[in-house]
Amino acid sequence: MRKVLVTGATGAIGEACVRAFADAGYYVYIHYRSQEAKAQSMLESIQNGEIVYCDVRDGESVKSAFGELDLDVLVNNAGITKDNLFFWMKDEEWTDVIDTNLNGMYRVTKAVVEKMIVKKNCAIVNVSSVSGIAGNPGQTNYSTTKGGIIAFTKALALELGRYKIRVNCVAPGLIESEMTESLPLKELKKGIPLRRIGKPEDVSEVVLFLADKASYITAETINISGGMVR
Ligand SMILES: NC(=O)c1ccc[n+]([C@@H]2O[C@H](COP(=O)([O-])OP(=O)(O)OC[C@H]3O[C@@H](n4cnc5c(N)ncnc54)[C@H](OP(=O)(O)O)[C@@H]3O)[C@@H](O)[C@H]2O)c1
């Protein structure tokens, strides 16, 4: 049975990824940080898996949680926003977002990649954002991490291709979730060619495709924004 780790599995996109991989027959490691009960109830609703705690800002926590996992697929999905105009941005708003989104992805990938190299035929999918492609006012910290994730994906894909490990990225636009619930979505919809906000499943189906089906795609970023960012 193929095994996948989904980080940030208790969030909207993470949960959709858990369900997509479970439906595809995977054993799913459901990673959580503060929402153990949600992770546990998700586990009860899928066939095979387990819940795993760690804070991706803490290197030791990441190593002890993930260091022994024998994965076929890693989905680096955990992430936060702390928006502010750059002029007003506090140091901790900058460093928290960098440490969670960018350093967190580094720590998780570092913890699992050696076993993937030995195993071969694995896949990594990183969750970026259109904010990392086009930029977004109020998100210099977040855009920096999401652009960095795209660059990281390309460089790592070039290193790992020889081991038949594919590394790809998705760049969602506006997706229904806690991250977007306070935004004026009615207004924002008008700027989306498909005229709707994305659903978490719009993202998870592409994540599953990249991990499980797209055998000749690597170092790629797929934009999932209803055409909002081209
Ligand atoms: N929603 C969108 O419109 C959108 C658009 C583009 C990209 N994305 C990206 O998609 C990913 C998932 O977003 P989402 O909308 O599903 O967000 P969400 O609902 O807020 O979920 C975020 C997940 O990340 C986890 N997380 C945050 N900080 C963590 C830490 N220090 N250690 C471990 N886990 C941590 C959260 O766990 P806790 O709740 O316990 O902190 C939660 O499970 C993120 O990378 C986000 O940047 C989202």
XYZ file of C-alpha atoms and ligand atoms in Angstrom:
278
model
C 0.000 0.000 0.000
C 1.396 3.416 -0.968
C 1.887 5.863 1.880
C 1.415 9.619 1.932
C 2.104 12.287 4.537
C -0.129 15.370 4.341
C 1.088 18.243 6.519
C -1.465 20.742 7.788
C -4.064 18.023 7.290
C -6.586 19.675 9.620
C -6.964 22.703 7.341
C -9.419 22.926 4.438
C -6.990 21.955 1.667
C -5.159 19.431 3.847
C -8.397 17.635 4.718
C -9.406 17.463 1.041
C -5.975 15.971 0.260
C -6.362 13.368 3.021
C -9.714 12.286 1.568
C -8.448 12.235 -2.025
C -5.468 10.018 -1.171
C -7.546 7.786 1.099
C -10.111 7.304 -1.704
C -7.234 6.410 -4.026
C -6.206 3.620 -1.634
C -3.296 5.261 0.175
C -2.256 4.824 3.804
C -2.465 8.420 5.032
C -0.358 10.047 7.748
C -2.622 12.853 8.947
C -0.396 15.556 10.371
C -1.832 17.979 12.919
C -0.565 20.660 15.281
C -3.355 22.163 17.437
C -6.407 20.194 16.221
C -5.911 16.642 17.452
C -9.646 15.926 17.742
C -10.239 16.952 14.129
C -7.324 14.779 12.956
C -8.694 11.849 14.975
C -12.194 12.171 13.538
C -10.750 12.385 10.026
C -8.819 9.191 10.717
C -12.006 7.448 11.837
C -13.654 8.310 8.519
C -10.926 6.860 6.281
C -9.764 3.278 5.818
C -6.051 3.309 6.572
C -3.827 5.801 8.286
C -2.655 7.366 11.518
C -2.392 10.807 13.038
C 0.997 12.449 13.661
C 1.700 15.562 15.716
C 4.396 18.127 15.105
C 5.033 21.834 14.931
C 6.899 22.499 11.680
C 8.700 25.434 13.332
C 10.509 23.018 15.641
C 13.248 20.955 13.974
C 13.406 18.314 16.720
C 9.621 17.875 16.687
C 9.711 17.406 12.902
C 12.551 14.856 13.026
C 10.974 12.766 15.738
C 7.543 12.826 14.074
C 8.566 12.158 10.489
C 12.188 10.897 10.485
C 11.243 7.200 10.439
C 8.373 7.405 7.949
C 8.758 5.341 4.805
C 6.774 7.490 2.373
C 5.870 7.276 -1.283
C 4.369 10.759 -1.314
C 4.897 13.918 0.703
C 2.419 16.793 0.497
C 3.905 19.938 2.037
C 0.723 21.834 2.770
C 1.018 23.416 6.266
C 1.057 27.187 6.026
C -0.069 30.464 7.569
C -0.690 34.075 6.615
C 0.045 37.154 8.730
C -0.888 39.937 6.354
C 0.155 43.541 6.718
C 1.423 46.264 4.425
C 5.206 46.041 4.357
C 5.596 49.470 5.944
C 3.576 48.325 8.984
C 4.788 44.745 9.080
C 6.175 43.658 12.442
C 9.343 41.578 12.606
C 7.416 38.623 14.038
C 4.850 38.765 11.213
C 7.725 38.407 8.776
C 9.657 35.727 10.685
C 6.626 33.600 11.696
C 5.459 33.272 8.110
C 8.954 32.527 6.786
C 9.616 30.034 9.577
C 6.337 28.166 9.110
C 5.875 28.182 5.337
C 9.435 28.073 4.049
C 11.638 26.707 6.830
C 8.833 24.329 7.853
C 8.719 22.860 4.347
C 12.532 22.581 4.398
C 12.490 20.747 7.748
C 9.770 18.286 6.740
C 11.328 17.520 3.364
C 14.784 17.102 4.920
C 13.374 14.646 7.481
C 11.846 12.296 4.883
C 13.911 12.652 1.721
C 16.705 10.191 2.516
C 14.304 7.266 2.746
C 12.645 8.415 -0.484
C 16.018 8.442 -2.257
C 16.635 4.856 -1.162
C 13.098 3.811 -2.125
C 12.834 5.687 -5.474
C 9.613 6.230 -7.490
C 8.322 8.766 -4.999
C 6.683 12.178 -5.347
C 6.638 15.447 -3.457
C 3.911 18.041 -3.965
C 4.387 21.463 -2.406
C 1.506 23.856 -1.850
C 2.472 27.322 -3.040
C 0.038 30.103 -3.986
C -0.689 32.514 -6.816
C 0.620 35.077 -4.330
C 4.061 33.582 -4.972
C 3.642 34.001 -8.739
C 1.974 37.390 -9.058
C 2.616 38.948 -5.627
C -0.167 40.413 -3.505
C -0.237 43.692 -1.567
C -0.177 43.075 2.172
C 1.544 39.739 1.659
C 5.250 40.468 1.135
C 6.040 37.857 3.795
C 3.637 35.246 2.382
C 4.502 35.948 -1.281
C 8.179 35.542 -0.428
C 7.558 32.102 1.033
C 5.283 30.981 -1.780
C 7.695 32.195 -4.482
C 10.492 30.470 -2.565
C 8.506 27.233 -2.549
C 8.274 27.340 -6.354
C 12.037 27.904 -6.696
C 12.756 25.182 -4.116
C 10.523 22.796 -6.055
C 12.413 23.360 -9.296
C 15.864 22.994 -7.753
C 14.942 19.891 -5.750
C 13.272 18.312 -8.803
C 16.529 18.691 -10.725
C 18.448 16.989 -7.911
C 16.009 14.135 -7.344
C 15.014 13.260 -10.901
C 17.784 10.658 -11.153
C 16.156 8.781 -8.250
C 12.767 8.864 -10.037
C 11.435 11.258 -7.449
C 9.191 13.922 -8.961
C 8.796 17.265 -7.215
C 5.957 19.579 -8.198
C 3.953 22.480 -6.910
C 0.375 23.679 -6.925
C -0.431 27.375 -6.769
C -4.026 27.841 -5.584
C -5.875 31.126 -5.975
C -8.832 31.905 -3.703
C -10.032 28.702 -2.072
C -12.910 28.353 0.451
C -11.149 28.014 3.821
C -10.413 29.732 7.110
C -7.654 31.634 5.313
C -10.153 33.337 2.980
C -13.387 33.474 5.026
C -12.874 37.103 6.106
C -12.271 38.323 2.521
C -14.958 40.081 0.409
C -15.439 37.001 -1.740
C -18.488 38.328 -3.637
C -16.439 41.234 -4.954
C -13.332 39.143 -5.555
C -15.301 36.625 -7.652
C -15.776 39.294 -10.321
C -12.032 39.187 -11.027
C -12.017 35.424 -11.554
C -12.706 34.309 -15.151
C -14.536 31.173 -13.895
C -16.608 33.469 -11.582
C -16.360 31.278 -8.515
C -14.166 30.740 -5.473
C -12.270 27.458 -5.599
C -13.160 24.494 -3.416
C -10.521 22.559 -1.468
C -11.305 19.587 -3.756
C -10.282 21.686 -6.791
C -6.811 21.667 -5.236
C -6.711 18.124 -3.877
C -7.584 16.555 -7.231
C -4.555 18.244 -8.808
C -2.320 17.309 -5.865
C -3.382 13.671 -6.256
C -2.876 13.834 -10.034
C 0.662 15.233 -9.634
C 1.588 12.693 -6.970
C -0.032 9.616 -8.400
C -0.587 9.941 -12.143
C 1.660 12.551 -13.701
C 4.599 10.244 -14.305
C 6.427 12.581 -16.722
C 5.811 15.871 -14.914
C 8.424 17.262 -12.555
C 9.696 20.727 -11.542
C 6.293 22.104 -12.561
C 3.834 24.489 -10.912
C 0.133 24.165 -11.674
C -1.911 27.277 -11.122
C -5.386 26.500 -9.669
C -7.025 29.914 -9.677
C -9.952 29.765 -12.104
C -7.846 31.859 -14.453
C -7.379 34.694 -11.908
C -3.609 34.590 -12.318
C -2.132 33.702 -15.676
N -7.050 28.936 1.252
C -6.548 29.530 0.185
O -7.225 30.324 -0.488
C -5.138 29.239 -0.231
C -4.688 29.808 -1.423
C -3.388 29.542 -1.838
C -2.573 28.742 -1.079
N -3.022 28.205 0.082
C -2.092 27.375 0.847
O -2.681 26.110 1.061
C -2.177 25.550 2.285
C -3.351 25.119 3.161
O -4.182 26.249 3.320
P -5.641 26.184 3.973
O -6.435 27.227 3.323
O -6.143 24.791 4.013
O -5.243 26.731 5.429
P -5.813 26.407 6.859
O -7.204 25.902 6.747
O -5.521 27.608 7.671
O -4.834 25.202 7.303
C -3.480 25.388 7.552
C -2.927 24.116 8.157
O -1.511 24.320 8.452
C -1.278 23.938 9.810
N -0.187 24.697 10.422
C -0.070 26.033 10.542
N 1.045 26.337 11.244
C 1.641 25.154 11.566
C 2.821 24.804 12.292
N 3.628 25.717 12.841
N 3.127 23.500 12.432
C 2.322 22.552 11.901
N 1.197 22.808 11.220
C 0.855 24.114 11.056
C -2.590 24.255 10.509
O -2.652 23.577 11.748
P -3.161 24.419 13.055
O -4.568 24.841 12.726
O -3.062 23.471 14.170
O -2.231 25.602 13.150
C -3.590 23.740 9.484
O -3.732 22.356 9.584
C -1.311 26.625 2.927
O 0.044 26.372 2.631
C -1.763 27.898 2.214
O -0.767 28.864 2.178
C -4.293 28.440 0.534
